[in-house]
């Protein structure tokens, strides 16, 4: 029998809590690092079932932002060269979780390159629209990440942060799966 991911995480957490931390009682820094690891393992345990779906939704959001930037693009040679690279990134696949992450990262990197290129020779209208779109996308992403990482405890009581399931449902409504065809 192979242990489940959840069982392996629980076993690592128990080893840290019951064996490693007591052995580090006289080493404050090492004990703090072990507690940090314990916290991360706990967060991973809470997130593991939703990570692939969350990353798929992040890819959809990145594709949406990229498409809006491509539709609005206006500028010189550097801007148009960067938008060509962004279009190439949009053509990447995204079936397996590794491909999803690679596609999302390539699109986000190409967006960054486009914004930098546009600062050189983009039109004033495009720069204003790109700023609006990127800030809106970044704000939405930060809010989703607040929900996904609420278990870290950095948000105090977290009263205004939606539960992961609610955040994912809202995220999926905002970025529905594209029609195939």
mmCIF file of N, CA and C in Angstrom, residues 42-161:
data_model
loop_
_atom_site.group_PDB
_atom_site.id
_atom_site.type_symbol
_atom_site.label_atom_id
_atom_site.label_comp_id
_atom_site.label_asym_id
_atom_site.label_seq_id
_atom_site.Cartn_x
_atom_site.Cartn_y
_atom_site.Cartn_z
ATOM 1 N N UNK A 42 1.473 22.294 6.944
ATOM 2 C CA UNK A 42 0.050 22.406 7.240
ATOM 3 C C UNK A 42 -0.679 23.139 6.108
ATOM 4 N N UNK A 43 -0.080 24.240 5.609
ATOM 5 C CA UNK A 43 -0.713 24.965 4.498
ATOM 6 C C UNK A 43 -0.790 24.093 3.252
ATOM 7 N N UNK A 44 0.285 23.365 2.968
ATOM 8 C CA UNK A 44 0.257 22.459 1.813
ATOM 9 C C UNK A 44 -0.854 21.434 1.958
ATOM 10 N N UNK A 45 -1.030 20.931 3.169
ATOM 11 C CA UNK A 45 -2.085 19.947 3.420
ATOM 12 C C UNK A 45 -3.466 20.544 3.139
ATOM 13 N N UNK A 46 -3.650 21.810 3.518
ATOM 14 C CA UNK A 46 -4.930 22.462 3.283
ATOM 15 C C UNK A 46 -5.148 22.796 1.800
ATOM 16 N N UNK A 47 -4.069 23.006 1.059
ATOM 17 C CA UNK A 47 -4.164 23.446 -0.330
ATOM 18 C C UNK A 47 -4.078 22.317 -1.353
ATOM 19 N N UNK A 48 -3.539 21.186 -0.982
ATOM 20 C CA UNK A 48 -3.154 20.166 -1.948
ATOM 21 C C UNK A 48 -4.286 19.783 -2.910
ATOM 22 N N UNK A 49 -5.495 19.710 -2.432
ATOM 23 C CA UNK A 49 -6.600 19.301 -3.295
ATOM 24 C C UNK A 49 -7.004 20.375 -4.292
ATOM 25 N N UNK A 50 -6.599 21.616 -4.043
ATOM 26 C CA UNK A 50 -7.038 22.727 -4.886
ATOM 27 C C UNK A 50 -5.935 23.352 -5.734
ATOM 28 N N UNK A 51 -4.693 22.942 -5.551
ATOM 29 C CA UNK A 51 -3.579 23.603 -6.227
ATOM 30 C C UNK A 51 -3.708 23.546 -7.744
ATOM 31 N N UNK A 52 -3.935 22.375 -8.304
ATOM 32 C CA UNK A 52 -3.981 22.250 -9.768
ATOM 33 C C UNK A 52 -5.111 23.106 -10.349
ATOM 34 N N UNK A 53 -6.263 23.095 -9.702
ATOM 35 C CA UNK A 53 -7.393 23.896 -10.189
ATOM 36 C C UNK A 53 -7.094 25.382 -10.068
ATOM 37 N N UNK A 54 -6.519 25.795 -8.940
ATOM 38 C CA UNK A 54 -6.144 27.193 -8.731
ATOM 39 C C UNK A 54 -5.170 27.645 -9.811
ATOM 40 N N UNK A 55 -4.174 26.822 -10.104
ATOM 41 C CA UNK A 55 -3.197 27.193 -11.119
ATOM 42 C C UNK A 55 -3.826 27.231 -12.515
ATOM 43 N N UNK A 56 -4.780 26.351 -12.786
ATOM 44 C CA UNK A 56 -5.496 26.394 -14.071
ATOM 45 C C UNK A 56 -6.269 27.707 -14.188
ATOM 46 N N UNK A 57 -6.908 28.112 -13.113
ATOM 47 C CA UNK A 57 -7.634 29.385 -13.122
ATOM 48 C C UNK A 57 -6.669 30.565 -13.268
ATOM 49 N N UNK A 58 -5.507 30.473 -12.634
ATOM 50 C CA UNK A 58 -4.501 31.525 -12.806
ATOM 51 C C UNK A 58 -4.074 31.627 -14.267
ATOM 52 N N UNK A 59 -3.941 30.487 -14.933
ATOM 53 C CA UNK A 59 -3.599 30.497 -16.356
ATOM 54 C C UNK A 59 -4.697 31.172 -17.165
ATOM 55 N N UNK A 60 -5.957 30.860 -16.858
ATOM 56 C CA UNK A 60 -7.068 31.518 -17.563
ATOM 57 C C UNK A 60 -7.017 33.037 -17.370
ATOM 58 N N UNK A 61 -6.761 33.473 -16.142
ATOM 59 C CA UNK A 61 -6.686 34.910 -15.860
ATOM 60 C C UNK A 61 -5.524 35.547 -16.618
ATOM 61 N N UNK A 62 -4.381 34.865 -16.664
ATOM 62 C CA UNK A 62 -3.225 35.391 -17.401
ATOM 63 C C UNK A 62 -3.540 35.482 -18.890
ATOM 64 N N UNK A 63 -4.208 34.461 -19.432
ATOM 65 C CA UNK A 63 -4.593 34.490 -20.859
ATOM 66 C C UNK A 63 -5.560 35.649 -21.130
ATOM 67 N N UNK A 64 -6.476 35.875 -20.215
ATOM 68 C CA UNK A 64 -7.441 36.960 -20.380
ATOM 69 C C UNK A 64 -6.731 38.318 -20.384
ATOM 70 N N UNK A 65 -5.846 38.531 -19.433
ATOM 71 C CA UNK A 65 -5.097 39.784 -19.376
ATOM 72 C C UNK A 65 -4.264 39.953 -20.638
ATOM 73 N N UNK A 66 -3.593 38.894 -21.064
ATOM 74 C CA UNK A 66 -2.769 38.965 -22.272
ATOM 75 C C UNK A 66 -3.606 39.317 -23.498
ATOM 76 N N UNK A 67 -4.768 38.680 -23.632
ATOM 77 C CA UNK A 67 -5.631 38.955 -24.785
ATOM 78 C C UNK A 67 -6.098 40.410 -24.785
ATOM 79 N N UNK A 68 -6.411 40.940 -23.620
ATOM 80 C CA UNK A 68 -6.832 42.343 -23.531
ATOM 81 C C UNK A 68 -5.683 43.285 -23.902
ATOM 82 N N UNK A 69 -4.475 42.954 -23.495
ATOM 83 C CA UNK A 69 -3.324 43.770 -23.859
ATOM 84 C C UNK A 69 -3.040 43.695 -25.358
ATOM 85 N N UNK A 70 -3.130 42.495 -25.922
ATOM 86 C CA UNK A 70 -2.917 42.331 -27.365
ATOM 87 C C UNK A 70 -3.947 43.152 -28.143
ATOM 88 N N UNK A 71 -5.190 43.127 -27.701
ATOM 89 C CA UNK A 71 -6.253 43.865 -28.398
ATOM 90 C C UNK A 71 -6.036 45.379 -28.325
ATOM 91 N N UNK A 72 -5.379 45.843 -27.273
ATOM 92 C CA UNK A 72 -5.208 47.288 -27.081
ATOM 93 C C UNK A 72 -3.866 47.810 -27.578
ATOM 94 N N UNK A 73 -2.965 46.919 -27.967
ATOM 95 C CA UNK A 73 -1.578 47.319 -28.241
ATOM 96 C C UNK A 73 -1.489 48.400 -29.319
ATOM 97 N N UNK A 74 -0.606 49.352 -29.054
ATOM 98 C CA UNK A 74 -0.326 50.433 -29.997
ATOM 99 C C UNK A 74 1.050 50.980 -29.654
ATOM 100 N N UNK A 75 1.948 50.891 -30.607
ATOM 101 C CA UNK A 75 3.284 51.394 -30.335
ATOM 102 C C UNK A 75 4.220 51.094 -31.478
ATOM 103 N N UNK A 76 5.497 51.249 -31.189
ATOM 104 C CA UNK A 76 6.532 51.083 -32.200
ATOM 105 C C UNK A 76 7.035 49.659 -32.295
ATOM 106 N N UNK A 77 8.231 49.544 -32.878
ATOM 107 C CA UNK A 77 8.810 48.232 -33.164
ATOM 108 C C UNK A 77 9.032 47.387 -31.899
ATOM 109 N N UNK A 78 9.551 47.994 -30.834
ATOM 110 C CA UNK A 78 9.795 47.217 -29.609
ATOM 111 C C UNK A 78 8.492 46.677 -29.026
ATOM 112 N N UNK A 79 7.478 47.498 -29.019
ATOM 113 C CA UNK A 79 6.180 47.074 -28.503
ATOM 114 C C UNK A 79 5.612 45.951 -29.364
ATOM 115 N N UNK A 80 5.699 46.088 -30.685
ATOM 116 C CA UNK A 80 5.142 45.057 -31.567
ATOM 117 C C UNK A 80 5.949 43.767 -31.516
ATOM 118 N N UNK A 81 7.268 43.881 -31.328
ATOM 119 C CA UNK A 81 8.083 42.678 -31.152
ATOM 120 C C UNK A 81 7.665 41.956 -29.864
ATOM 121 N N UNK A 82 7.459 42.718 -28.799
ATOM 122 C CA UNK A 82 7.056 42.130 -27.512
ATOM 123 C C UNK A 82 5.666 41.511 -27.597
ATOM 124 N N UNK A 83 4.758 42.135 -28.336
ATOM 125 C CA UNK A 83 3.415 41.562 -28.454
ATOM 126 C C UNK A 83 3.457 40.272 -29.274
ATOM 127 N N UNK A 84 4.388 40.168 -30.221
ATOM 128 C CA UNK A 84 4.551 38.906 -30.953
ATOM 129 C C UNK A 84 4.998 37.794 -30.016
ATOM 130 N N UNK A 85 5.901 38.124 -29.095
ATOM 131 C CA UNK A 85 6.339 37.128 -28.109
ATOM 132 C C UNK A 85 5.185 36.742 -27.181
ATOM 133 N N UNK A 86 4.348 37.708 -26.832
ATOM 134 C CA UNK A 86 3.189 37.422 -25.982
ATOM 135 C C UNK A 86 2.218 36.500 -26.722
ATOM 136 N N UNK A 87 2.001 36.749 -28.010
ATOM 137 C CA UNK A 87 1.120 35.865 -28.793
ATOM 138 C C UNK A 87 1.682 34.445 -28.840
ATOM 139 N N UNK A 88 3.000 34.319 -28.953
ATOM 140 C CA UNK A 88 3.624 32.986 -28.943
ATOM 141 C C UNK A 88 3.404 32.305 -27.594
ATOM 142 N N UNK A 89 3.519 33.060 -26.514
ATOM 143 C CA UNK A 89 3.282 32.486 -25.184
ATOM 144 C C UNK A 89 1.826 32.044 -25.036
ATOM 145 N N UNK A 90 0.912 32.799 -25.633
ATOM 146 C CA UNK A 90 -0.508 32.429 -25.564
ATOM 147 C C UNK A 90 -0.791 31.117 -26.279
ATOM 148 N N UNK A 91 0.065 30.741 -27.216
ATOM 149 C CA UNK A 91 -0.141 29.511 -27.987
ATOM 150 C C UNK A 91 0.322 28.263 -27.238
ATOM 151 N N UNK A 92 1.001 28.440 -26.109
ATOM 152 C CA UNK A 92 1.484 27.288 -25.350
ATOM 153 C C UNK A 92 0.319 26.495 -24.781
ATOM 154 N N UNK A 93 0.541 25.202 -24.572
ATOM 155 C CA UNK A 93 -0.488 24.324 -24.022
ATOM 156 C C UNK A 93 -0.654 24.497 -22.530
ATOM 157 N N UNK A 94 -1.476 23.629 -21.969
ATOM 158 C CA UNK A 94 -1.716 23.744 -20.543
ATOM 159 C C UNK A 94 -2.484 22.582 -19.960
ATOM 160 N N UNK A 95 -2.239 21.366 -20.397
ATOM 161 C CA UNK A 95 -2.989 20.226 -19.874
ATOM 162 C C UNK A 95 -2.477 19.724 -18.536
ATOM 163 N N UNK A 96 -1.228 19.314 -18.494
ATOM 164 C CA UNK A 96 -0.610 18.797 -17.272
ATOM 165 C C UNK A 96 -0.268 19.965 -16.352
ATOM 166 N N UNK A 97 -0.346 19.770 -15.031
ATOM 167 C CA UNK A 97 -0.036 20.879 -14.115
ATOM 168 C C UNK A 97 1.311 21.559 -14.392
ATOM 169 N N UNK A 98 2.341 20.793 -14.789
ATOM 170 C CA UNK A 98 3.630 21.426 -15.117
ATOM 171 C C UNK A 98 3.484 22.334 -16.326
ATOM 172 N N UNK A 99 2.697 21.899 -17.322
ATOM 173 C CA UNK A 99 2.471 22.722 -18.515
ATOM 174 C C UNK A 99 1.663 23.964 -18.170
ATOM 175 N N UNK A 100 0.701 23.809 -17.277
ATOM 176 C CA UNK A 100 -0.108 24.947 -16.833
ATOM 177 C C UNK A 100 0.796 26.002 -16.201
ATOM 178 N N UNK A 101 1.655 25.564 -15.278
ATOM 179 C CA UNK A 101 2.572 26.512 -14.625
ATOM 180 C C UNK A 101 3.515 27.151 -15.632
ATOM 181 N N UNK A 102 4.074 26.333 -16.536
ATOM 182 C CA UNK A 102 5.010 26.865 -17.535
ATOM 183 C C UNK A 102 4.310 27.867 -18.457
ATOM 184 N N UNK A 103 3.091 27.562 -18.873
ATOM 185 C CA UNK A 103 2.343 28.483 -19.738
ATOM 186 C C UNK A 103 2.010 29.775 -19.009
ATOM 187 N N UNK A 104 1.526 29.647 -17.778
ATOM 188 C CA UNK A 104 1.205 30.835 -16.978
ATOM 189 C C UNK A 104 2.436 31.709 -16.784
ATOM 190 N N UNK A 105 3.557 31.082 -16.442
ATOM 191 C CA UNK A 105 4.787 31.839 -16.210
ATOM 192 C C UNK A 105 5.292 32.489 -17.495
ATOM 193 N N UNK A 106 5.178 31.778 -18.619
ATOM 194 C CA UNK A 106 5.610 32.349 -19.908
ATOM 195 C C UNK A 106 4.738 33.540 -20.291
ATOM 196 N N UNK A 107 3.431 33.410 -20.094
ATOM 197 C CA UNK A 107 2.514 34.513 -20.413
ATOM 198 C C UNK A 107 2.805 35.706 -19.509
ATOM 199 N N UNK A 108 2.933 35.463 -18.209
ATOM 200 C CA UNK A 108 3.215 36.566 -17.284
ATOM 201 C C UNK A 108 4.551 37.227 -17.589
ATOM 202 N N UNK A 109 5.557 36.435 -17.955
ATOM 203 C CA UNK A 109 6.851 36.994 -18.344
ATOM 204 C C UNK A 109 6.751 37.825 -19.605
ATOM 205 N N UNK A 110 5.966 37.346 -20.567
ATOM 206 C CA UNK A 110 5.782 38.084 -21.817
ATOM 207 C C UNK A 110 4.986 39.368 -21.591
ATOM 208 N N UNK A 111 4.049 39.344 -20.658
ATOM 209 C CA UNK A 111 3.321 40.570 -20.301
ATOM 210 C C UNK A 111 4.293 41.587 -19.719
ATOM 211 N N UNK A 112 5.157 41.141 -18.824
ATOM 212 C CA UNK A 112 6.156 42.025 -18.236
ATOM 213 C C UNK A 112 7.046 42.630 -19.325
ATOM 214 N N UNK A 113 7.483 41.799 -20.262
ATOM 215 C CA UNK A 113 8.321 42.280 -21.363
ATOM 216 C C UNK A 113 7.570 43.286 -22.219
ATOM 217 N N UNK A 114 6.298 43.034 -22.472
ATOM 218 C CA UNK A 114 5.489 43.969 -23.262
ATOM 219 C C UNK A 114 5.369 45.316 -22.557
ATOM 220 N N UNK A 115 5.108 45.291 -21.272
ATOM 221 C CA UNK A 115 4.970 46.544 -20.526
ATOM 222 C C UNK A 115 6.292 47.321 -20.554
ATOM 223 N N UNK A 116 7.408 46.613 -20.399
ATOM 224 C CA UNK A 116 8.706 47.279 -20.457
ATOM 225 C C UNK A 116 8.974 47.856 -21.846
ATOM 226 N N UNK A 117 8.657 47.094 -22.885
ATOM 227 C CA UNK A 117 8.860 47.576 -24.256
ATOM 228 C C UNK A 117 7.972 48.779 -24.539
ATOM 229 N N UNK A 118 6.741 48.709 -24.077
ATOM 230 C CA UNK A 118 5.807 49.812 -24.311
ATOM 231 C C UNK A 118 6.262 51.083 -23.616
ATOM 232 N N UNK A 119 7.005 50.947 -22.534
ATOM 233 C CA UNK A 119 7.505 52.153 -21.871
ATOM 234 C C UNK A 119 8.548 52.856 -22.734
ATOM 235 N N UNK A 120 9.092 52.138 -23.709
ATOM 236 C CA UNK A 120 10.068 52.724 -24.639
ATOM 237 C C UNK A 120 9.380 53.375 -25.832
ATOM 238 N N UNK A 121 8.435 52.637 -26.451
ATOM 239 C CA UNK A 121 7.834 53.189 -27.673
ATOM 240 C C UNK A 121 6.334 52.919 -27.812
ATOM 241 N N UNK A 122 5.667 52.641 -26.699
ATOM 242 C CA UNK A 122 4.219 52.460 -26.739
ATOM 243 C C UNK A 122 3.507 53.802 -26.755
ATOM 244 N N UNK A 123 2.322 53.803 -27.323
ATOM 245 C CA UNK A 123 1.544 55.048 -27.332
ATOM 246 C C UNK A 123 1.073 55.371 -25.914
ATOM 247 N N UNK A 124 0.789 56.635 -25.690
ATOM 248 C CA UNK A 124 0.305 57.064 -24.370
ATOM 249 C C UNK A 124 -1.006 56.359 -24.026
ATOM 250 N N UNK A 125 -1.884 56.189 -25.006
ATOM 251 C CA UNK A 125 -3.159 55.505 -24.757
ATOM 252 C C UNK A 125 -2.933 54.052 -24.347
ATOM 253 N N UNK A 126 -2.009 53.370 -25.055
ATOM 254 C CA UNK A 126 -1.746 51.978 -24.704
ATOM 255 C C UNK A 126 -1.108 51.880 -23.319
ATOM 256 N N UNK A 127 -0.176 52.760 -23.010
ATOM 257 C CA UNK A 127 0.442 52.734 -21.689
ATOM 258 C C UNK A 127 -0.594 52.904 -20.589
ATOM 259 N N UNK A 128 -1.528 53.817 -20.788
ATOM 260 C CA UNK A 128 -2.580 54.032 -19.782
ATOM 261 C C UNK A 128 -3.471 52.802 -19.653
ATOM 262 N N UNK A 129 -3.846 52.205 -20.782
ATOM 263 C CA UNK A 129 -4.701 51.012 -20.745
ATOM 264 C C UNK A 129 -3.954 49.824 -20.147
ATOM 265 N N UNK A 130 -2.691 49.655 -20.509
ATOM 266 C CA UNK A 130 -1.896 48.560 -19.960
ATOM 267 C C UNK A 130 -1.762 48.716 -18.443
ATOM 268 N N UNK A 131 -1.518 49.929 -17.998
ATOM 269 C CA UNK A 131 -1.409 50.171 -16.561
ATOM 270 C C UNK A 131 -2.714 49.806 -15.857
ATOM 271 N N UNK A 132 -3.827 50.232 -16.418
ATOM 272 C CA UNK A 132 -5.128 49.934 -15.821
ATOM 273 C C UNK A 132 -5.359 48.420 -15.750
ATOM 274 N N UNK A 133 -5.093 47.732 -16.864
ATOM 275 C CA UNK A 133 -5.334 46.289 -16.913
ATOM 276 C C UNK A 133 -4.409 45.517 -15.984
ATOM 277 N N UNK A 134 -3.134 45.885 -15.984
ATOM 278 C CA UNK A 134 -2.163 45.155 -15.159
ATOM 279 C C UNK A 134 -2.430 45.395 -13.674
ATOM 280 N N UNK A 135 -2.746 46.610 -13.304
ATOM 281 C CA UNK A 135 -3.044 46.878 -11.893
ATOM 282 C C UNK A 135 -4.305 46.143 -11.462
ATOM 283 N N UNK A 136 -5.329 46.144 -12.301
ATOM 284 C CA UNK A 136 -6.552 45.405 -11.957
ATOM 285 C C UNK A 136 -6.256 43.914 -11.810
ATOM 286 N N UNK A 137 -5.497 43.353 -12.766
ATOM 287 C CA UNK A 137 -5.148 41.937 -12.683
ATOM 288 C C UNK A 137 -4.309 41.617 -11.466
ATOM 289 N N UNK A 138 -3.367 42.489 -11.131
ATOM 290 C CA UNK A 138 -2.530 42.278 -9.955
ATOM 291 C C UNK A 138 -3.309 42.353 -8.663
ATOM 292 N N UNK A 139 -4.248 43.289 -8.605
ATOM 293 C CA UNK A 139 -5.092 43.413 -7.410
ATOM 294 C C UNK A 139 -5.946 42.168 -7.224
ATOM 295 N N UNK A 140 -6.552 41.701 -8.318
ATOM 296 C CA UNK A 140 -7.367 40.488 -8.244
ATOM 297 C C UNK A 140 -6.518 39.292 -7.807
ATOM 298 N N UNK A 141 -5.325 39.176 -8.376
ATOM 299 C CA UNK A 141 -4.432 38.068 -8.033
ATOM 300 C C UNK A 141 -4.029 38.131 -6.557
ATOM 301 N N UNK A 142 -3.692 39.319 -6.077
ATOM 302 C CA UNK A 142 -3.304 39.471 -4.671
ATOM 303 C C UNK A 142 -4.445 39.065 -3.744
ATOM 304 N N UNK A 143 -5.665 39.447 -4.090
ATOM 305 C CA UNK A 143 -6.816 39.079 -3.256
ATOM 306 C C UNK A 143 -7.056 37.576 -3.271
ATOM 307 N N UNK A 144 -6.891 36.947 -4.429
ATOM 308 C CA UNK A 144 -7.054 35.490 -4.484
ATOM 309 C C UNK A 144 -5.983 34.808 -3.648
ATOM 310 N N UNK A 145 -4.754 35.309 -3.726
ATOM 311 C CA UNK A 145 -3.670 34.716 -2.951
ATOM 312 C C UNK A 145 -3.863 34.929 -1.456
ATOM 313 N N UNK A 146 -4.475 36.029 -1.059
ATOM 314 C CA UNK A 146 -4.801 36.224 0.358
ATOM 315 C C UNK A 146 -5.693 35.084 0.841
ATOM 316 N N UNK A 147 -6.655 34.706 0.012
ATOM 317 C CA UNK A 147 -7.553 33.617 0.371
ATOM 318 C C UNK A 147 -6.806 32.280 0.391
ATOM 319 N N UNK A 148 -6.014 32.039 -0.657
ATOM 320 C CA UNK A 148 -5.342 30.749 -0.794
ATOM 321 C C UNK A 148 -4.313 30.533 0.312
ATOM 322 N N UNK A 149 -3.737 31.617 0.822
ATOM 323 C CA UNK A 149 -2.702 31.508 1.844
ATOM 324 C C UNK A 149 -3.156 32.022 3.208
ATOM 325 N N UNK A 150 -4.465 32.113 3.408
ATOM 326 C CA UNK A 150 -4.992 32.617 4.685
ATOM 327 C C UNK A 150 -4.522 31.786 5.866
ATOM 328 N N UNK A 151 -4.280 30.505 5.657
ATOM 329 C CA UNK A 151 -3.850 29.628 6.751
ATOM 330 C C UNK A 151 -2.487 30.025 7.311
ATOM 331 N N UNK A 152 -1.759 30.877 6.597
ATOM 332 C CA UNK A 152 -0.453 31.314 7.111
ATOM 333 C C UNK A 152 -0.605 32.163 8.367
ATOM 334 N N UNK A 153 -1.788 32.762 8.545
ATOM 335 C CA UNK A 153 -2.043 33.566 9.728
ATOM 336 C C UNK A 153 -1.550 34.995 9.635
ATOM 337 N N UNK A 154 -1.058 35.414 8.479
ATOM 338 C CA UNK A 154 -0.538 36.766 8.325
ATOM 339 C C UNK A 154 -1.640 37.818 8.260
ATOM 340 N N UNK A 155 -2.862 37.396 8.144
ATOM 341 C CA UNK A 155 -3.981 38.322 7.969
ATOM 342 C C UNK A 155 -4.756 38.571 9.256
ATOM 343 N N UNK A 156 -4.206 38.237 10.386
ATOM 344 C CA UNK A 156 -4.949 38.408 11.636
ATOM 345 C C UNK A 156 -6.124 37.451 11.674
ATOM 346 N N UNK A 157 -7.319 37.994 11.947
ATOM 347 C CA UNK A 157 -8.494 37.119 12.016
ATOM 348 C C UNK A 157 -8.998 36.726 10.636
ATOM 349 N N UNK A 158 -8.556 37.419 9.572
ATOM 350 C CA UNK A 158 -8.936 37.064 8.213
ATOM 351 C C UNK A 158 -10.410 37.203 7.922
ATOM 352 N N UNK A 159 -11.107 38.026 8.680
ATOM 353 C CA UNK A 159 -12.551 38.150 8.559
ATOM 354 C C UNK A 159 -13.050 38.538 7.187
ATOM 355 N N UNK A 160 -12.285 39.320 6.436
ATOM 356 C CA UNK A 160 -12.754 39.761 5.126
ATOM 357 C C UNK A 160 -12.250 38.874 3.992
ATOM 358 N N UNK A 161 -11.592 37.778 4.319
ATOM 359 C CA UNK A 161 -11.023 36.896 3.297
ATOM 360 C C UNK A 161 -11.971 35.727 3.065
#
